[in-house]
Coordinates of C-alpha atoms (C1' of nucleotides) in Angstrom, one line a residue:
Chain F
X1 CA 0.0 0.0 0.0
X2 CA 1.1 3.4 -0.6
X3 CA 2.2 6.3 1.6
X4 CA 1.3 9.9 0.0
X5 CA 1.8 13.1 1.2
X6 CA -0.8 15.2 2.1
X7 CA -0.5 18.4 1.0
X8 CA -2.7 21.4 2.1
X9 CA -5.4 23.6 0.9
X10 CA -6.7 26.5 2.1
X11 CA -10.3 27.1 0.9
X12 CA -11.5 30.2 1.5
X13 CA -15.7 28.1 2.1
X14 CA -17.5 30.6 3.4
X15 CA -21.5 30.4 4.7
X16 CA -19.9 26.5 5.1
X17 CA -20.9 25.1 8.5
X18 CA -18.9 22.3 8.6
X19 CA -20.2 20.8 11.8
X20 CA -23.6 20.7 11.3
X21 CA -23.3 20.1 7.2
X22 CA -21.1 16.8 8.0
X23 CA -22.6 15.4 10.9
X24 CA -26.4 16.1 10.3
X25 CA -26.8 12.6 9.4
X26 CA -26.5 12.4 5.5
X27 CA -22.9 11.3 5.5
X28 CA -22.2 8.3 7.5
X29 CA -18.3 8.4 6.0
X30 CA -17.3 12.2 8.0
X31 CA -16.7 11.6 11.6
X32 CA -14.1 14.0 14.5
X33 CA -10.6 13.8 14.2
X34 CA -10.1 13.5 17.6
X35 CA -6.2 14.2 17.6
X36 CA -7.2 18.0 16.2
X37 CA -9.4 20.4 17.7
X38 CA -12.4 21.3 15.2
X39 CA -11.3 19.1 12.7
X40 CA -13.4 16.6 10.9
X41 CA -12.2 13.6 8.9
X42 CA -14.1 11.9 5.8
X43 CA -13.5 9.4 3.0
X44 CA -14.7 10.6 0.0
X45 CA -13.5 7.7 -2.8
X46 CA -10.2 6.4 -2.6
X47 CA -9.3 9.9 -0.9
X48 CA -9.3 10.9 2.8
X49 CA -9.9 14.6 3.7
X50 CA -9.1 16.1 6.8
X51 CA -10.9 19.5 7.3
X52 CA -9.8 22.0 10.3
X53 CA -12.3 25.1 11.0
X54 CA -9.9 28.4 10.9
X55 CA -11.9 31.7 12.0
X56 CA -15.5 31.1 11.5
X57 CA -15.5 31.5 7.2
X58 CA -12.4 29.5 6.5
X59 CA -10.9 26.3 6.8
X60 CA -7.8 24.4 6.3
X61 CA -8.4 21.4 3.9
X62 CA -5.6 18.3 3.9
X63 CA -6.3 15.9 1.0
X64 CA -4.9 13.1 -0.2
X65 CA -6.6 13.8 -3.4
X66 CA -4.5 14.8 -6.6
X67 CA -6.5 17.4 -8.6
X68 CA -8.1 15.4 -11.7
X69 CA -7.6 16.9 -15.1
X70 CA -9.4 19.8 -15.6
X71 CA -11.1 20.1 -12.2
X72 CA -9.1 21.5 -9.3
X73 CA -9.4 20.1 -5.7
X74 CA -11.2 23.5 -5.2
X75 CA -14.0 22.9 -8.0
X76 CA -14.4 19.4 -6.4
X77 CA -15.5 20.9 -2.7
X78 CA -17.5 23.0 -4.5
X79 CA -19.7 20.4 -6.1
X80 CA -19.2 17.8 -3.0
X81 CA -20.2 21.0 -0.2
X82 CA -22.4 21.9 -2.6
X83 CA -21.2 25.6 -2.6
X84 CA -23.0 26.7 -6.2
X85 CA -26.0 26.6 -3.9
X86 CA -27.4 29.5 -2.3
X87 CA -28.9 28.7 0.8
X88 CA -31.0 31.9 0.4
X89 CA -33.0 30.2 -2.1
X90 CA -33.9 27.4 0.6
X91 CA -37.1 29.2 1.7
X92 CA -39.5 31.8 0.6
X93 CA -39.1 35.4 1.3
X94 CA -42.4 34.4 3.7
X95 CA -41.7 31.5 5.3
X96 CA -40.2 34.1 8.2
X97 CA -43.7 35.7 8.6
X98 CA -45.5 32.3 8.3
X99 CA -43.6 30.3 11.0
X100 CA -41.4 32.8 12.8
X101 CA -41.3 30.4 15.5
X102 CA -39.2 27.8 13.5
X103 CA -37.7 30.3 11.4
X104 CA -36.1 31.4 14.6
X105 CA -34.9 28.4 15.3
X106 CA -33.4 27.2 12.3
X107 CA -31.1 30.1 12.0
X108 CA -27.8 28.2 13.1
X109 CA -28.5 25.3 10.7
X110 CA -29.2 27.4 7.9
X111 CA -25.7 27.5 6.0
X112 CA -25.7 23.7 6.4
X113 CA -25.1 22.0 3.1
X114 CA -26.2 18.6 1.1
X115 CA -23.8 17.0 0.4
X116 CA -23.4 15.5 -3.5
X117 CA -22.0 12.3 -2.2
X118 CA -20.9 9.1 -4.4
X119 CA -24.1 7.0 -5.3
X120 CA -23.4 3.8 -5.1
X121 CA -22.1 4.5 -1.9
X122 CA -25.1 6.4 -0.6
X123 CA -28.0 3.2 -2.4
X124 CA -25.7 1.3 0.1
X125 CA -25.6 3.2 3.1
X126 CA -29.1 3.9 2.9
X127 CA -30.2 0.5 2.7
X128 CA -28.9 -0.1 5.8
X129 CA -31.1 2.7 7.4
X130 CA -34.5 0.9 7.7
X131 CA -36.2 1.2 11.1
X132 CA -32.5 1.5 12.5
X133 CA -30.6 3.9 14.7
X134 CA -28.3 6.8 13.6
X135 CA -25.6 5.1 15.7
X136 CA -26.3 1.7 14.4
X137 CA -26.4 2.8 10.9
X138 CA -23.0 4.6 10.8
X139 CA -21.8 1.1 12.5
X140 CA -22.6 -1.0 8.9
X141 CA -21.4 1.5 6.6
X142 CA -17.8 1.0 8.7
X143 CA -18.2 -2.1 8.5
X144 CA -19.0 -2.9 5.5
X145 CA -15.8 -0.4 4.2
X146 CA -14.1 -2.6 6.9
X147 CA -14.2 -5.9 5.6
X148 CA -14.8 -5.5 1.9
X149 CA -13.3 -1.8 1.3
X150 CA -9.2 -0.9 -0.5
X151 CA -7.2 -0.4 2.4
X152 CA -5.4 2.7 2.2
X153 CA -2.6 4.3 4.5
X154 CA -1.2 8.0 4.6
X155 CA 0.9 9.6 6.8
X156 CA -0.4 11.6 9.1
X157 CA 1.0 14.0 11.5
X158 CA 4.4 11.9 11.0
X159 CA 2.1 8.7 11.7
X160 CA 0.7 6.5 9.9
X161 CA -3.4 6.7 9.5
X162 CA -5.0 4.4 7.9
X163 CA -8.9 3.9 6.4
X164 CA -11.2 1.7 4.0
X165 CA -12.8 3.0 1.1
X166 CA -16.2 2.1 0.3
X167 CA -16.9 -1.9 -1.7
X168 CA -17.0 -1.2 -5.4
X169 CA -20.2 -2.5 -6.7
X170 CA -18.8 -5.7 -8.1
X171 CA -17.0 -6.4 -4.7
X172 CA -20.0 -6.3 -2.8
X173 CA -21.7 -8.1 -5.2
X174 CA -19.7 -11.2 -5.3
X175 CA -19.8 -11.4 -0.8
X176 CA -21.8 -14.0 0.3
X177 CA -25.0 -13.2 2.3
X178 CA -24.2 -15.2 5.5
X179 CA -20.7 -13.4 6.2
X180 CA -22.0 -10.2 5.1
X181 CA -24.4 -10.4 7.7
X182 CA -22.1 -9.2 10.4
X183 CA -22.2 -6.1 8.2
X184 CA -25.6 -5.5 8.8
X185 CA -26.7 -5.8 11.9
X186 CA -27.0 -9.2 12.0
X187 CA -30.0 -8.9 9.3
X188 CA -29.7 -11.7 6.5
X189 CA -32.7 -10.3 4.4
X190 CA -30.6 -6.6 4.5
X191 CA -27.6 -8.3 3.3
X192 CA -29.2 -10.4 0.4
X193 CA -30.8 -7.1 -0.3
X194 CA -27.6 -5.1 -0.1
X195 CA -25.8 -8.1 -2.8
X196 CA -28.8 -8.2 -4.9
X197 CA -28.5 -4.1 -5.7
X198 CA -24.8 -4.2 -6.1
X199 CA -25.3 -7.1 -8.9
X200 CA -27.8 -4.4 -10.6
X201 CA -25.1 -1.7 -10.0
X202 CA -22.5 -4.1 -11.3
X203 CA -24.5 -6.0 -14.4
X204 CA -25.5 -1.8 -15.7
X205 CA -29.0 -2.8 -14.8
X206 CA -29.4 0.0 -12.7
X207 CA -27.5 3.0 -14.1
X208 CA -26.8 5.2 -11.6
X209 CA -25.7 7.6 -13.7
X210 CA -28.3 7.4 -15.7
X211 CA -30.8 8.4 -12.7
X212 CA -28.4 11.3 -11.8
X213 CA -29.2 12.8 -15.2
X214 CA -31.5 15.4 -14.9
X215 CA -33.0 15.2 -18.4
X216 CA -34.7 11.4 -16.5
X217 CA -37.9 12.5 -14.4
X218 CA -38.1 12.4 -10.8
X219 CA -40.4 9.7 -10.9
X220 CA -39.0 8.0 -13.4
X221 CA -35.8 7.8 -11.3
X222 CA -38.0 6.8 -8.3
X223 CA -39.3 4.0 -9.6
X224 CA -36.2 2.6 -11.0
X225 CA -35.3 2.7 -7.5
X226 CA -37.7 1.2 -5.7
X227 CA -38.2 -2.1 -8.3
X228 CA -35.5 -2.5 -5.9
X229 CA -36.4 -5.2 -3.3
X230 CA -35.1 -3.2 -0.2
X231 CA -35.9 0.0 -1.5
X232 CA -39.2 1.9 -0.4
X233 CA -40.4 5.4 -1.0
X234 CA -38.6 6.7 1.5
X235 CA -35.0 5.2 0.8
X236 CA -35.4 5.8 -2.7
X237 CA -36.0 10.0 -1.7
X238 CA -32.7 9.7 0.4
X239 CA -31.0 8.2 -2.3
X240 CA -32.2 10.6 -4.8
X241 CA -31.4 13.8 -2.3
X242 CA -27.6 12.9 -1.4
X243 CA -26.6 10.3 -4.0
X244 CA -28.4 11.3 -6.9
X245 CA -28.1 15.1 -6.2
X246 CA -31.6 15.5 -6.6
X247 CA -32.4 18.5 -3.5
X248 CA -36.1 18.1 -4.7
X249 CA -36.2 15.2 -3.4
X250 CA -37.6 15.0 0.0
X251 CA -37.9 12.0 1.7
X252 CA -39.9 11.7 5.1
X253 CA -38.9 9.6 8.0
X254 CA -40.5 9.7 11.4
X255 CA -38.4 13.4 12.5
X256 CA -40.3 14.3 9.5
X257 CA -43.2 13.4 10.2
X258 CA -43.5 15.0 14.3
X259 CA -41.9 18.3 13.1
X260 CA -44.4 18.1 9.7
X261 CA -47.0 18.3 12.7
X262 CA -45.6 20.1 15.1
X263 CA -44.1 22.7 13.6
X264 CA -46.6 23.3 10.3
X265 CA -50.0 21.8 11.9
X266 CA -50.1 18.9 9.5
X267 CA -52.1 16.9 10.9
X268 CA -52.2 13.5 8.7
X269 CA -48.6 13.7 9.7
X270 CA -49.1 11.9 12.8
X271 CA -51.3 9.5 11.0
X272 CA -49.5 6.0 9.7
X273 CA -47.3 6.7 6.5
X274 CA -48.8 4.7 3.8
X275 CA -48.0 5.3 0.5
X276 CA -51.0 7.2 -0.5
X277 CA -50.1 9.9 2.7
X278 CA -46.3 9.9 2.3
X279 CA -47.0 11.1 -1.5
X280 CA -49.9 13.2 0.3
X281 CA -47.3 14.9 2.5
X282 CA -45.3 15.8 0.0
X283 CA -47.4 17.4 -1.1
X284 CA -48.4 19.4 1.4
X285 CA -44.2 20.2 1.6
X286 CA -44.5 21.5 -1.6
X287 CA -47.0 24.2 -0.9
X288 CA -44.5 25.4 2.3
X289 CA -40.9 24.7 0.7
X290 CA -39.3 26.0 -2.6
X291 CA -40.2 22.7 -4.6
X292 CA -37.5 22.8 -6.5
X293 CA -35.2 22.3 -3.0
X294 CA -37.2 21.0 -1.1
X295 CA -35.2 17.9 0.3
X296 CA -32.3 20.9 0.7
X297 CA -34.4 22.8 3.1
X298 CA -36.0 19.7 4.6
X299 CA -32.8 18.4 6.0
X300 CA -31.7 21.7 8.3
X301 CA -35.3 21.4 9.4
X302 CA -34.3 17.6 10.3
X303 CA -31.5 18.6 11.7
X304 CA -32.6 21.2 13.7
X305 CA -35.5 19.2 14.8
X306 CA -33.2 16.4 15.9
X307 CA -30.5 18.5 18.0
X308 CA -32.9 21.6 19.3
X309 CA -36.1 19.5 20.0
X310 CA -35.4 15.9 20.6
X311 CA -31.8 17.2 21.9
X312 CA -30.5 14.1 19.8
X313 CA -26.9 14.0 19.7
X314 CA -26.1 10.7 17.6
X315 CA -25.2 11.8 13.9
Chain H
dC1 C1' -38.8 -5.8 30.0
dT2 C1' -40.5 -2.2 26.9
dC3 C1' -39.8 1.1 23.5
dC4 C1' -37.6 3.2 19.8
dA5 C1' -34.7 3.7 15.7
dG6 C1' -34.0 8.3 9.1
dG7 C1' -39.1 1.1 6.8
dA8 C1' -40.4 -2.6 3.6
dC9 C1' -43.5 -6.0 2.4
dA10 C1' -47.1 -9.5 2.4
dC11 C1' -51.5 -10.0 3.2
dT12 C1' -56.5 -8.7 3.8
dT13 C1' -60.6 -5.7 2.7
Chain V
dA1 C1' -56.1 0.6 -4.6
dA2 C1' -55.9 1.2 0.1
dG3 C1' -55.4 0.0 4.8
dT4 C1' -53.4 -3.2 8.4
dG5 C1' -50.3 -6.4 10.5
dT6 C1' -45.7 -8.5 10.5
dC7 C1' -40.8 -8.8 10.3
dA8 C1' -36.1 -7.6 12.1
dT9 C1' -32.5 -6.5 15.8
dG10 C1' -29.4 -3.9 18.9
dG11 C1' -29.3 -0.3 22.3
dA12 C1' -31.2 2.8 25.8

DNA sequence: CTCCAGGACACTT
DNA sequence: AAGTGTCATGGA
């Protein structure tokens, strides 16, 4: 395995809150770099980044990525942070006078950023999120790098550091279900599941890239999805919102649903979420959200329903 | 022991 | 098509 050199960036990222953007539960690959103060340490690809907070608009970026040709590291945390997008666009000029109340509290988490994360790895990581735990959640995606991702060691601060990159399709798809198991949460149908959408990934019978297109329809790419057996309304939105770089995409869990009631009166919210309402209450979203980021703004109100309400602190 | 955690699916009406 | 029950499993 090789050693590289890290070299350093500075990245003037501005309106970038790092803490909430990378731990408000959408990337299960960013975690604290507990030997530096305010840093924050993620595996994007075959690269590890290693990003310290300087002053409150700029940060210090460490990468073992090599600029590509024709894209500087720059342009690449610009797409990944999503930087081209202005949060100001998130909600209407009258969402303030409409729910002050929230709008007050939401102010911390409003630079917070979606993050245009690697698909495969996000179909993955998101499969592993049904009726589970933050905590647990993050626990299969390290795994599941763990045991089946490239091993990769840099140096860092004069030591060595070492970390797994996500399975490649075809790895995955060629584990076998009962030691893959231990991957995910001990849940044999979840790992069959998990193998049985990598094969699609790997055969080109599900074309990721193909769904990241915009000129496909939403609901086009939503259904391609979930003819996935694993994959439900719900998953699908998640993967279209931080895999697929859809931010219309807004998918609705059960935070959703109690701040849907709580904080907008929605009533049918608290209802169960079959089908017919989960499409109804996105509806509903659509009439109180800029539709065309919806699943943008949708996830600071997660996130600040998760940490300021429910005082959560698992991301 | 009970309840919850970023649901999906098969099985009735 | 729409509603209801069942499955699955570790952690608080």
């Amino acid at each position: 395995m090789s050693i590289k050199n890290l070299y350093r960036l500075d990245a003037n990222l501005e309106g970038l809150n790092i803490e909430g953007t990378l731990f408000s539960g959408q990337s299960f690959r960013w975690d604290n770099y507990d030997e530096e103060k305010n840093t924050f340490c993620g595996i994007i690809g075959d690269d590890l980044f290693i990003i310290q907070r300087v002053g409150r608009a700029s940060c210090t970026i460490r990468t073992t990525k090599n600029p590509g040709q024709g894209e500087t590291t720059k342009d690449f945390i610009t797409y990944y942070f999503s930087l081209d997008i202005d949060n100001k666009r998130l909600f209407h000029p009258e969402f303030s006078e409409h729910y002050p109340h929230v709008w007050q509290l939401i102010q911390p988490y409003t630079f917070i950023k979606v993050l245009r994360q690697d698909a495969f790895e996000i179909l993955i990581s998101f499969m592993c999120a049904q009726g589970l735990g933050m905590r647990i959640i993050r626990k299969q995606v390290s795994e599941l790098a763990r045991l089946l991702g490239k091993k990769h060691t840099v140096t860092l601060n004069n030591k060595p550091f070492t970390y797994n990159s996500f399975p490649t399709p075809e790895t995955l798809a060629a584990a076998d279900p009962e030691s893959l198991r231990f991957c995910t949460n001990n849940n044999c149908i979840r790992a069959k599941n998990i193998i049985n959408a990598a094969k699609s990934v790997a055969s080109g019978r599900l074309d990721l890239k193909n769904l990241c297109d915009p000129e496909m329809p939403f609901e086009t790419a939503r259904k391609q999805l979930c003819a996935q057996p694993g994959i439900g309304y719900k998953i699908a939105d998640c993967i279209l919102l931080f895999g697929l770089h859809r931010f219309s995409a807004f998918p609705i869990d059960t935070h959703v649903r109690q701040y849907l009631a709580a904080w907008f009166s929605i009533k049918e919210s608290l209802q169960s979420l079959t089908q017919k309402n989960y499409l109804f209450l996105q509806k509903q979203v659509s009439s109180i959200l800029n539709p065309e980021l919806a699943g943008f703004a949708g996830h600071i109100l997660f996130h600040c329903w998760r940490k300021e309400v429910k005082h959560l602190t698992s991301f």
